[in-house]
mmCIF file of C-alpha atoms in Angstrom:
data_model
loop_
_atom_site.group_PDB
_atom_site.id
_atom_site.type_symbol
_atom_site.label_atom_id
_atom_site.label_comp_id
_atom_site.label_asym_id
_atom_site.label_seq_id
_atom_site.Cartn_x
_atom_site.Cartn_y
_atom_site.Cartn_z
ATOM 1 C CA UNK A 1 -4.790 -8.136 -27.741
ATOM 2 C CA UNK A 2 -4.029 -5.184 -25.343
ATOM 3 C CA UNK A 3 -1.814 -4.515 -22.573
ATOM 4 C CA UNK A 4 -4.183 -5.285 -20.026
ATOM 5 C CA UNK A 5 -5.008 -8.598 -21.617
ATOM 6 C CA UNK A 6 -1.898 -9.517 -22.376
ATOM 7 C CA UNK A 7 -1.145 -9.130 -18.817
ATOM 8 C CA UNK A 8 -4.008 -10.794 -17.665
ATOM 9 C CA UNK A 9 -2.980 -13.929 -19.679
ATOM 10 C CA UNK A 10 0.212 -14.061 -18.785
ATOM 11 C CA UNK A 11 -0.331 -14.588 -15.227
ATOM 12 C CA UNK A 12 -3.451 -16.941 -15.039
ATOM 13 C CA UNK A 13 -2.810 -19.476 -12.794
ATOM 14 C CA UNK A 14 -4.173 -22.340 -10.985
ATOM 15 C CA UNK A 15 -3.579 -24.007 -7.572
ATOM 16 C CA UNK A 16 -1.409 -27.284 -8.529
ATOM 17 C CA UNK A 17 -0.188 -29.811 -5.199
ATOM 18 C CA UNK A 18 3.422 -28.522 -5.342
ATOM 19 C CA UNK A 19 3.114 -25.164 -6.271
ATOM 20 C CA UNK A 20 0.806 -23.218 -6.710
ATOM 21 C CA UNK A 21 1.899 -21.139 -10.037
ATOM 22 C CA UNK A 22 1.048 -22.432 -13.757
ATOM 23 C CA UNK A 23 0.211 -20.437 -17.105
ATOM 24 C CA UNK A 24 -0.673 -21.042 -20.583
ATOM 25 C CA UNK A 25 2.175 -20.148 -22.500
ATOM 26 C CA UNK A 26 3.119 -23.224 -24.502
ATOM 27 C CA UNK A 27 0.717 -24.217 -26.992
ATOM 28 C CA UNK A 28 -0.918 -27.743 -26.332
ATOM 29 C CA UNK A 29 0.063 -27.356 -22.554
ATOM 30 C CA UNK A 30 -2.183 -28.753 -19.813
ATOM 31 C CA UNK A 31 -3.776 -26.587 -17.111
ATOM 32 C CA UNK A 32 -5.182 -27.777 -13.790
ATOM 33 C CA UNK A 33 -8.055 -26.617 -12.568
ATOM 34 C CA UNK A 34 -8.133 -25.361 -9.439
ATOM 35 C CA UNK A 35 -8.104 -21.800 -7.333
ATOM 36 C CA UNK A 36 -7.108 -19.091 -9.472
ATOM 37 C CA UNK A 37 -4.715 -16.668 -7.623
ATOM 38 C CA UNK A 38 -4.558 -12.543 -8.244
ATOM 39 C CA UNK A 39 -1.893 -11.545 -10.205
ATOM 40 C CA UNK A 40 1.914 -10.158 -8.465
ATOM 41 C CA UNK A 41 1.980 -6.353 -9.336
ATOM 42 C CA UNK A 42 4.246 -5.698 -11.132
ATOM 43 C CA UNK A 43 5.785 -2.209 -11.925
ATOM 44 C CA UNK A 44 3.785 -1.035 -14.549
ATOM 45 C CA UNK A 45 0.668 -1.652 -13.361
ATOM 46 C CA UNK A 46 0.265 1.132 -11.489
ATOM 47 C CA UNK A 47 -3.151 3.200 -10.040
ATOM 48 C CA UNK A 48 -5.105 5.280 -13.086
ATOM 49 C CA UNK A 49 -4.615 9.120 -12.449
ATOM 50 C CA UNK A 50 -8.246 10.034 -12.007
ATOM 51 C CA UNK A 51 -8.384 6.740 -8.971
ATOM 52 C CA UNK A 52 -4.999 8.281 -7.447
ATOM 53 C CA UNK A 53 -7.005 11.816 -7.399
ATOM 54 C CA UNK A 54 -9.931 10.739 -5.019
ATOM 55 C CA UNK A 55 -7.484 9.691 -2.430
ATOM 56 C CA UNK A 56 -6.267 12.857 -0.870
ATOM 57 C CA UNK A 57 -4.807 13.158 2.171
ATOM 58 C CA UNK A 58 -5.833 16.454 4.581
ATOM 59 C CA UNK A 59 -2.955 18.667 5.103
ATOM 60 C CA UNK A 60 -1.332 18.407 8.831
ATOM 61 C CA UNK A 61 -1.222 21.362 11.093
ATOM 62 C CA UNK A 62 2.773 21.982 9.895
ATOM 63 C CA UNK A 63 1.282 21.936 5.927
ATOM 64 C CA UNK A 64 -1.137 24.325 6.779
ATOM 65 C CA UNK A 65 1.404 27.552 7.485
ATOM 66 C CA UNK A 66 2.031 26.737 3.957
ATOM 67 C CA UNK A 67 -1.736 27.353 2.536
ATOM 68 C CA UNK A 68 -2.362 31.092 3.186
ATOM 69 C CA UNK A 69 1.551 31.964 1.397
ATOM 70 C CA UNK A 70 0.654 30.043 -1.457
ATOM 71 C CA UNK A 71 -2.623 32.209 -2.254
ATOM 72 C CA UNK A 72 -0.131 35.639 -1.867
ATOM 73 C CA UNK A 73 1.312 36.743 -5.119
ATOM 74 C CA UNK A 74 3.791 38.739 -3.008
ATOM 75 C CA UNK A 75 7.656 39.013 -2.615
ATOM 76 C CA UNK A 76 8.456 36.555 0.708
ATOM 77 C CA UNK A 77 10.919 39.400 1.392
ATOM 78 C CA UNK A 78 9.891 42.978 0.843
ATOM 79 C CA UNK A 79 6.008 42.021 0.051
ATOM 80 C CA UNK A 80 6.552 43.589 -3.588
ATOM 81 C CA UNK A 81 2.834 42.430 -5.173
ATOM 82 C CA UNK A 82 2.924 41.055 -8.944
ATOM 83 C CA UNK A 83 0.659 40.807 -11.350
ATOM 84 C CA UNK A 84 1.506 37.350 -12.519
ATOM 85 C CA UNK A 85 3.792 34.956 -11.877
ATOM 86 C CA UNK A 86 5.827 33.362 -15.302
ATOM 87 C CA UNK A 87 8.958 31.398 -13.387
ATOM 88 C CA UNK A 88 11.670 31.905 -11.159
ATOM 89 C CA UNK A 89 12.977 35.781 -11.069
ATOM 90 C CA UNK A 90 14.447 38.519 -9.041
ATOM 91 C CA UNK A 91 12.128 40.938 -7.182
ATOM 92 C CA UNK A 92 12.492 44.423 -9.018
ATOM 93 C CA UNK A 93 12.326 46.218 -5.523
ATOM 94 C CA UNK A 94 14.987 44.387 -3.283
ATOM 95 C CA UNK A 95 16.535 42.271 -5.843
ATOM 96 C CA UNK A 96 15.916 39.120 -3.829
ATOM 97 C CA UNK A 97 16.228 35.709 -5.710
ATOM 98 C CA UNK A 98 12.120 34.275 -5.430
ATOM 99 C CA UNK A 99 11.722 30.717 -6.356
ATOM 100 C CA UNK A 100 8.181 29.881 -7.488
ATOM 101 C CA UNK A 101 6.337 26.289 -6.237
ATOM 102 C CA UNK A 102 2.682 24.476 -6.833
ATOM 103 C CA UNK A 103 1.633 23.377 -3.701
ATOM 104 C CA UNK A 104 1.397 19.771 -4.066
ATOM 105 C CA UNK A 105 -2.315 19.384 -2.821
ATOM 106 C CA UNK A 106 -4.221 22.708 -3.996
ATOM 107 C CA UNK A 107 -2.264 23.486 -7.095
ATOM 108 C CA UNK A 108 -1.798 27.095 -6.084
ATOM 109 C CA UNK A 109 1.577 28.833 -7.341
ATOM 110 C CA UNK A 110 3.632 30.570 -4.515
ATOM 111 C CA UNK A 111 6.343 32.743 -4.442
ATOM 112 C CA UNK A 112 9.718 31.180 -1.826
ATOM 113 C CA UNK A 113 12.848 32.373 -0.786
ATOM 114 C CA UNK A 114 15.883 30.286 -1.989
ATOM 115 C CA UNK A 115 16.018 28.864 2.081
ATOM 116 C CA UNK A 116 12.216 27.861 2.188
ATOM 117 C CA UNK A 117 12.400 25.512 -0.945
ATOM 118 C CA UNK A 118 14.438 22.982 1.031
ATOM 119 C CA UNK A 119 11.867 22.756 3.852
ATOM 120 C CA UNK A 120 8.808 23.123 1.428
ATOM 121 C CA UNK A 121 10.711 20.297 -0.803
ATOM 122 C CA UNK A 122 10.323 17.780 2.514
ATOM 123 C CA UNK A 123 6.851 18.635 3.232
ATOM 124 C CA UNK A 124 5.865 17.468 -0.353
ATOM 125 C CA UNK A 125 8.191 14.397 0.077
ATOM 126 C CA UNK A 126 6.590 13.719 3.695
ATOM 127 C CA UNK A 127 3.142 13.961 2.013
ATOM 128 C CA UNK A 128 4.258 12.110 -1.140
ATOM 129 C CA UNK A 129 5.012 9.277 1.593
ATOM 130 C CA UNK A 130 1.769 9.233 3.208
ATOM 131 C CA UNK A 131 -0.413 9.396 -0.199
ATOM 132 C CA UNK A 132 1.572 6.378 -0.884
ATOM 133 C CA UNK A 133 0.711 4.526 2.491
ATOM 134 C CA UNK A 134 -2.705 5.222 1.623
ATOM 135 C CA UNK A 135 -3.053 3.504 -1.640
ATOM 136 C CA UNK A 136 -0.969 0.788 -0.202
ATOM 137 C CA UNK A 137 -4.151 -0.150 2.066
ATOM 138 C CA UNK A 138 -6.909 0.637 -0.108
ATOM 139 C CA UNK A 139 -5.209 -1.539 -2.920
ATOM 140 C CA UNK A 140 -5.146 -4.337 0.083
ATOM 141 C CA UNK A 141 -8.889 -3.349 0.935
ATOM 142 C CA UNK A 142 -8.762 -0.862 3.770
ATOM 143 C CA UNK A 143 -11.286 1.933 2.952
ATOM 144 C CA UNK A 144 -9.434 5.132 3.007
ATOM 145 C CA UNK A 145 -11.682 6.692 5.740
ATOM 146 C CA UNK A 146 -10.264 3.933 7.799
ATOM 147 C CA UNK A 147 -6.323 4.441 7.169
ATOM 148 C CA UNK A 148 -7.328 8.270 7.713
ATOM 149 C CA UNK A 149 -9.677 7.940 11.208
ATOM 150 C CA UNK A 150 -5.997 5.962 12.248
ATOM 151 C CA UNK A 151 -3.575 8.225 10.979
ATOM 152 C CA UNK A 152 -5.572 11.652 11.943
ATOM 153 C CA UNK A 153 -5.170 15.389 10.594
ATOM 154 C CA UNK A 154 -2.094 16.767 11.933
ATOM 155 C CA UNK A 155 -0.597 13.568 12.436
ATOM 156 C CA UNK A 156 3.015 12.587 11.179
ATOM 157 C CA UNK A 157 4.683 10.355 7.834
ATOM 158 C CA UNK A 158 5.886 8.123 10.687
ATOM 159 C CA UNK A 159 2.131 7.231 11.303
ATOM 160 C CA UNK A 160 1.167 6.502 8.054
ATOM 161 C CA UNK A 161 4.013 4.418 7.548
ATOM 162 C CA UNK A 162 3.191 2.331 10.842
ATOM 163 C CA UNK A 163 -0.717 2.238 10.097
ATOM 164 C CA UNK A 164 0.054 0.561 6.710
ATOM 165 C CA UNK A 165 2.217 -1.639 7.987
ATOM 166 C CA UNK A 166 0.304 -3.028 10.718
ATOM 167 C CA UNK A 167 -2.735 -3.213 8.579
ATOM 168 C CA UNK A 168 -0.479 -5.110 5.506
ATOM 169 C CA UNK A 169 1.148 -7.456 7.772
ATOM 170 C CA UNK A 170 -1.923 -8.293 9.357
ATOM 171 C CA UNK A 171 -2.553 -10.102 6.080
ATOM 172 C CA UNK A 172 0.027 -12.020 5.663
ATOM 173 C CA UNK A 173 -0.731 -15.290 7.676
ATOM 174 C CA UNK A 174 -4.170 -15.153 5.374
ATOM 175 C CA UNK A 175 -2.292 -14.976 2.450
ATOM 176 C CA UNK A 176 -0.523 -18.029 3.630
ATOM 177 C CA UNK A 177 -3.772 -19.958 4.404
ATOM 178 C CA UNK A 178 -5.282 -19.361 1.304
ATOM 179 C CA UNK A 179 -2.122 -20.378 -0.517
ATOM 180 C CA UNK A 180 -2.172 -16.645 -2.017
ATOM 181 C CA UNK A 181 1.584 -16.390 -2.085
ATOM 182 C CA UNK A 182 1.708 -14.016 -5.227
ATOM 183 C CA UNK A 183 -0.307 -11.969 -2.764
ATOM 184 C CA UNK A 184 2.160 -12.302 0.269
ATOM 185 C CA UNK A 185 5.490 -11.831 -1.945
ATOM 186 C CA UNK A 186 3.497 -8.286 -2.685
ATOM 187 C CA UNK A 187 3.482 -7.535 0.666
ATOM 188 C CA UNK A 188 7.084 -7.704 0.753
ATOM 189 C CA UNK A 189 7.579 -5.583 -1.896
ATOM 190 C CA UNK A 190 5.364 -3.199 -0.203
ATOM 191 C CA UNK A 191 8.222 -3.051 2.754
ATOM 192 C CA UNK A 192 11.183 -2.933 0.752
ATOM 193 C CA UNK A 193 9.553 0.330 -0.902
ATOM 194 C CA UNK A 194 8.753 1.494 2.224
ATOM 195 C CA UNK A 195 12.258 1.374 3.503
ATOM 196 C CA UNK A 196 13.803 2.685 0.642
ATOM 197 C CA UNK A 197 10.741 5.606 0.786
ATOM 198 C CA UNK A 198 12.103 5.905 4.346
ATOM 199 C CA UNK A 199 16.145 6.711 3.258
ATOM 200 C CA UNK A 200 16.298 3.173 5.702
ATOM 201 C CA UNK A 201 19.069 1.728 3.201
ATOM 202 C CA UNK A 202 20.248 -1.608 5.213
ATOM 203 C CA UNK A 203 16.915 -2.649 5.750
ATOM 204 C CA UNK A 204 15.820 -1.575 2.308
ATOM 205 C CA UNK A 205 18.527 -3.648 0.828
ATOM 206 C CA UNK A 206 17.605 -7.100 3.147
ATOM 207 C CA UNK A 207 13.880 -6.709 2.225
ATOM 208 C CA UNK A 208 14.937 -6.750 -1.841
ATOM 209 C CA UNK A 209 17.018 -9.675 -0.886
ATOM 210 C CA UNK A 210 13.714 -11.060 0.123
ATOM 211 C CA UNK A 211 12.089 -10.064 -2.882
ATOM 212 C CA UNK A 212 14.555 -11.810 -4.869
ATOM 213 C CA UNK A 213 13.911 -14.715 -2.892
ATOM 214 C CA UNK A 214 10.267 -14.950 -3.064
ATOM 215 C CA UNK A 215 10.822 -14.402 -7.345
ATOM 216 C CA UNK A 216 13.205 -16.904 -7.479
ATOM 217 C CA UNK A 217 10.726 -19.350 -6.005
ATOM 218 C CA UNK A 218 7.654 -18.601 -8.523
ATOM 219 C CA UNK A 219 5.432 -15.968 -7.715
ATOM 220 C CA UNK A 220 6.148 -14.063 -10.698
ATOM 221 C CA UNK A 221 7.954 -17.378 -12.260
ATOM 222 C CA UNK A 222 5.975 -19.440 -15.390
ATOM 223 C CA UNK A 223 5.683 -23.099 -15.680
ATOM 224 C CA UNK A 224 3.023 -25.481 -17.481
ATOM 225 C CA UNK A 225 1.987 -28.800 -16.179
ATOM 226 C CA UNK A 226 1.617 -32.126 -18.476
ATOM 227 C CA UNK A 227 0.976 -34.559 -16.219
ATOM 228 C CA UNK A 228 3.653 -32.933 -13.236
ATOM 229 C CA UNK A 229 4.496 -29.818 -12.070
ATOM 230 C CA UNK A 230 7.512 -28.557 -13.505
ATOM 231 C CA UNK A 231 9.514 -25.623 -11.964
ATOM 232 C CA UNK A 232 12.258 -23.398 -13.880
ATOM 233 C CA UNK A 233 13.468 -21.562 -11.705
ATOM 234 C CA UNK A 234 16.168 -20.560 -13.592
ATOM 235 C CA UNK A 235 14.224 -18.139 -15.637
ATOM 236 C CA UNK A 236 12.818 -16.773 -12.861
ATOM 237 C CA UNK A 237 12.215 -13.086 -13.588
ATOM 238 C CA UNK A 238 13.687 -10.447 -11.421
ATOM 239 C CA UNK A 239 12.785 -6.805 -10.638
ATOM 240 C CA UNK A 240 15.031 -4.560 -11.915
ATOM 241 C CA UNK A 241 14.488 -2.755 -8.806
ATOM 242 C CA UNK A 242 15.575 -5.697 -6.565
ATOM 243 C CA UNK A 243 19.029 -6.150 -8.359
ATOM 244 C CA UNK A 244 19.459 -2.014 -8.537
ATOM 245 C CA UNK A 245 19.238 -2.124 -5.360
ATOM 246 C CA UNK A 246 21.893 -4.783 -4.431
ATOM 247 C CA UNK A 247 24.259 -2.935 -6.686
ATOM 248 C CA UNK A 248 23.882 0.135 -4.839
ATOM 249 C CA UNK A 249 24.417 -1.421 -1.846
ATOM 250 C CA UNK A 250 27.382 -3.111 -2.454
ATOM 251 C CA UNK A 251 29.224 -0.788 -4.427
ATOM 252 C CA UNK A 252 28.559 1.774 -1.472
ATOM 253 C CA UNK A 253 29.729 -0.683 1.118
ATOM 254 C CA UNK A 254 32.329 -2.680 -0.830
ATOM 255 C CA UNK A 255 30.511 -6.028 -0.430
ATOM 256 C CA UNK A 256 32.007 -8.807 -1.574
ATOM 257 C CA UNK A 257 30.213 -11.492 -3.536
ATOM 258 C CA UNK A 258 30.329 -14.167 -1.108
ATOM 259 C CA UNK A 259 29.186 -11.177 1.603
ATOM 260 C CA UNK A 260 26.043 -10.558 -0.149
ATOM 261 C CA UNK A 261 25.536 -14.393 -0.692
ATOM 262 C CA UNK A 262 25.850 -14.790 3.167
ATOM 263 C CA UNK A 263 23.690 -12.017 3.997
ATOM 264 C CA UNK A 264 20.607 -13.306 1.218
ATOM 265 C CA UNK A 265 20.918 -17.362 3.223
ATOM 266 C CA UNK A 266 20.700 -15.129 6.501
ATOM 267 C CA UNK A 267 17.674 -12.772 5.273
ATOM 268 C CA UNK A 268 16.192 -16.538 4.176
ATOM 269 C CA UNK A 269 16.672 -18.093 7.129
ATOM 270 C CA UNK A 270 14.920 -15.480 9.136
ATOM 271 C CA UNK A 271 11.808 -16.103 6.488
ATOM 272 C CA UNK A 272 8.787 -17.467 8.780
ATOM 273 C CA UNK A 273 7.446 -18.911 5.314
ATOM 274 C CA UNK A 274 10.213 -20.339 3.395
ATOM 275 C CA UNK A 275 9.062 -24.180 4.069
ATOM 276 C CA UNK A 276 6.192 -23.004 1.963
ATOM 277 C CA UNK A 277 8.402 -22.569 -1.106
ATOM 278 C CA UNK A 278 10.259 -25.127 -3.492
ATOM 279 C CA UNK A 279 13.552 -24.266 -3.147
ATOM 280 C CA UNK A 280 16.094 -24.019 -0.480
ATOM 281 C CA UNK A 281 17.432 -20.703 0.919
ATOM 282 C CA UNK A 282 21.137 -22.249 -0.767
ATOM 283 C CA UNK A 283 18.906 -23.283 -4.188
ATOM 284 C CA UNK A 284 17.530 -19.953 -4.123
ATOM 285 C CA UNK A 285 21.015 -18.515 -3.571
ATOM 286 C CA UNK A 286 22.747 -19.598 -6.161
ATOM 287 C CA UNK A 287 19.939 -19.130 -8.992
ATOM 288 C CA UNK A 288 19.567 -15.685 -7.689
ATOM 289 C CA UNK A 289 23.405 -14.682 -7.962
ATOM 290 C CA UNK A 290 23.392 -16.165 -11.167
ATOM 291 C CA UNK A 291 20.662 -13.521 -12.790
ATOM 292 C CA UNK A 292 22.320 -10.954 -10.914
ATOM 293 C CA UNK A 293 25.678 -11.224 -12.439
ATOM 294 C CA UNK A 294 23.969 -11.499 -15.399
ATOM 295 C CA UNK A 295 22.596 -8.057 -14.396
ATOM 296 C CA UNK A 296 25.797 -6.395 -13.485
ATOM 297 C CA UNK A 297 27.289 -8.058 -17.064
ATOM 298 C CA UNK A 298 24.164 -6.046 -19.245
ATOM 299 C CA UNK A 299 25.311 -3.036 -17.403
ATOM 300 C CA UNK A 300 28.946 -3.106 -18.138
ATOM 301 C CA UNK A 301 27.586 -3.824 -21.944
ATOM 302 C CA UNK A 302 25.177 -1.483 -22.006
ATOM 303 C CA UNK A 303 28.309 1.417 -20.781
ATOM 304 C CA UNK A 304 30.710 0.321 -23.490
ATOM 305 C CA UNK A 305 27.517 0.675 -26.301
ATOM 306 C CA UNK A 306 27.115 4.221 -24.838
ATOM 307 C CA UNK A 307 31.309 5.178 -25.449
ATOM 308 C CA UNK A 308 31.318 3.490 -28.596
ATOM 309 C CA UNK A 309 28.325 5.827 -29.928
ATOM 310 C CA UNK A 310 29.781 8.830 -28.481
ATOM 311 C CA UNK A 311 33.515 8.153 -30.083
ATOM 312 C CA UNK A 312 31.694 7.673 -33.313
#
């Protein structure tokens, strides 16, 4: 069995009166029938290269500047022409340092000073950003020439960011309806990743807490059904990228545990959905905490594996 089916068997799952999450995994187990929900992205399902290449974004009128240098095979300084370009070198007329790029969009090579890398460096990050608010909406159904008619050439990454938003949360209440909750936990993913794309750390941190929350309670959890639903949420997986997260955060703020316990009941309580869900914000709490110290304790492990192997 590949990947892809292995995947695709691990999340099957069927609308049950409790909950709406079930699988296969134990032999002999029941299955109700009933609505089968998508599956939760997870990480490594990400877009194929050649479906992440038709989805280009036109340059902005600030990007553009950029175009006609990246087509020179010139010094930026004293306009010294080579005949190719093989890494990052001195010029052998004014003895300038020259950084060399690819342009992020057209693949063309271009010759920088050492002070236009930095602003070059945010341009690709800015477009980076609204590539990735693109796919965000055509992998929720928007058709790209939509999300683009919205955002506009010339536009800014602050658009894109709010075009995807309002077109993702605009789904939500659906999701809800339908009883699609793998669906709406991915749509709070999508804005934890967007403030963490957006350097927004506080907020980035509260939306993982949210993530954790929504995990904890099933939508990437397992459980089989003979006869009555059955929820473990104690093996409730967690994204690695939730609990890095937390750790960064606290160890940059000095948190204390009961701190970032009192901020994940207060991130719950704000949750317009969280009578939808089996467990309590304080249920949730303390199942969470408990995989996340187990985090932090793999960590610590995982460091004094690494000393030991470089001491022998």
């Amino acid at each position: 069995m590949g990947f892809r089916d292995k995947m695709k068997s691990f999340f099957d799952t069927t609308e049950t009166k409790n909950f709406p999450y079930v699988n296969k995994k134990e032999a002999g187990a029941k299955v109700l029938v009933g609505k089968v929900e998508e599956k939760v992205l997870m990480p490594q399902q990400t877009v194929r290269k050649e479906k992440r290449d038709e989805l280009e974004v036109p340059l902005t009128a600030n990007e553009l500047k950029w175009v006609e240098s990246f087509k020179k095979k010139e010094c930026p300084k004293c306009q010294y022409i080579f005949e190719q370009i093989k890494g990052d070198k001195r010029c052998p007329e004014c003895k300038s340092k020259i950084l060399v790029r690819v342009h992020y969009q057209t693949r063309e090579e271009c010759l920088l000073k050492e002070e236009e890398v930095q602003d070059f460096n945010r341009l690709k990050e800015s477009y980076s950003n609204i590539k990735w608010c693109l796919r965000v909406c055509v992998r929720n159904g928007m058709l790209s020439k939509d999300f683009l008619n919205e955002w506009k050439t010339g536009s800014t990454e602050e658009t894109a960011f709010k075009v995807m938003w309002k077109y993702v949360s605009a789904l939500r209440p659906t999701y809800i309806e339908e009883g699609k909750l793998g669906s709406y936990r991915n749509t709070v993913l999508t804005q934890a990743e967007a403030y963490t794309r957006r350097n927004m750390e506080e907020k980035a941190y509260k939306a993982y807490l949210s993530v954790g929350f929504w995990d904890t309670n099933g939508p990437t959890n397992t459980q089989t059904t003979t006869g009555e639903n059955k929820f473990e949420c104690q093996d409730a997986p967690q994204l690695r990228q939730t609990l890095k997260t937390i750790k960064d955060y606290q160890e940059k703020n000095d948190l204390s545990f009961e701190q970032l316990e009192a901020d994940f009941i207060s991130v719950v309580e704000k949750e317009l959905y969280k009578d939808k869900l089996p467990l309590s914000a304080e249920q949730c709490c303390l199942f969470f905490f408990r995989r996340y110290r187990e985090y932090l304790s793999e960590l610590k492990e995982n460091e004094k594996k690494a000393i030991r192997n470089q001491l022998v």
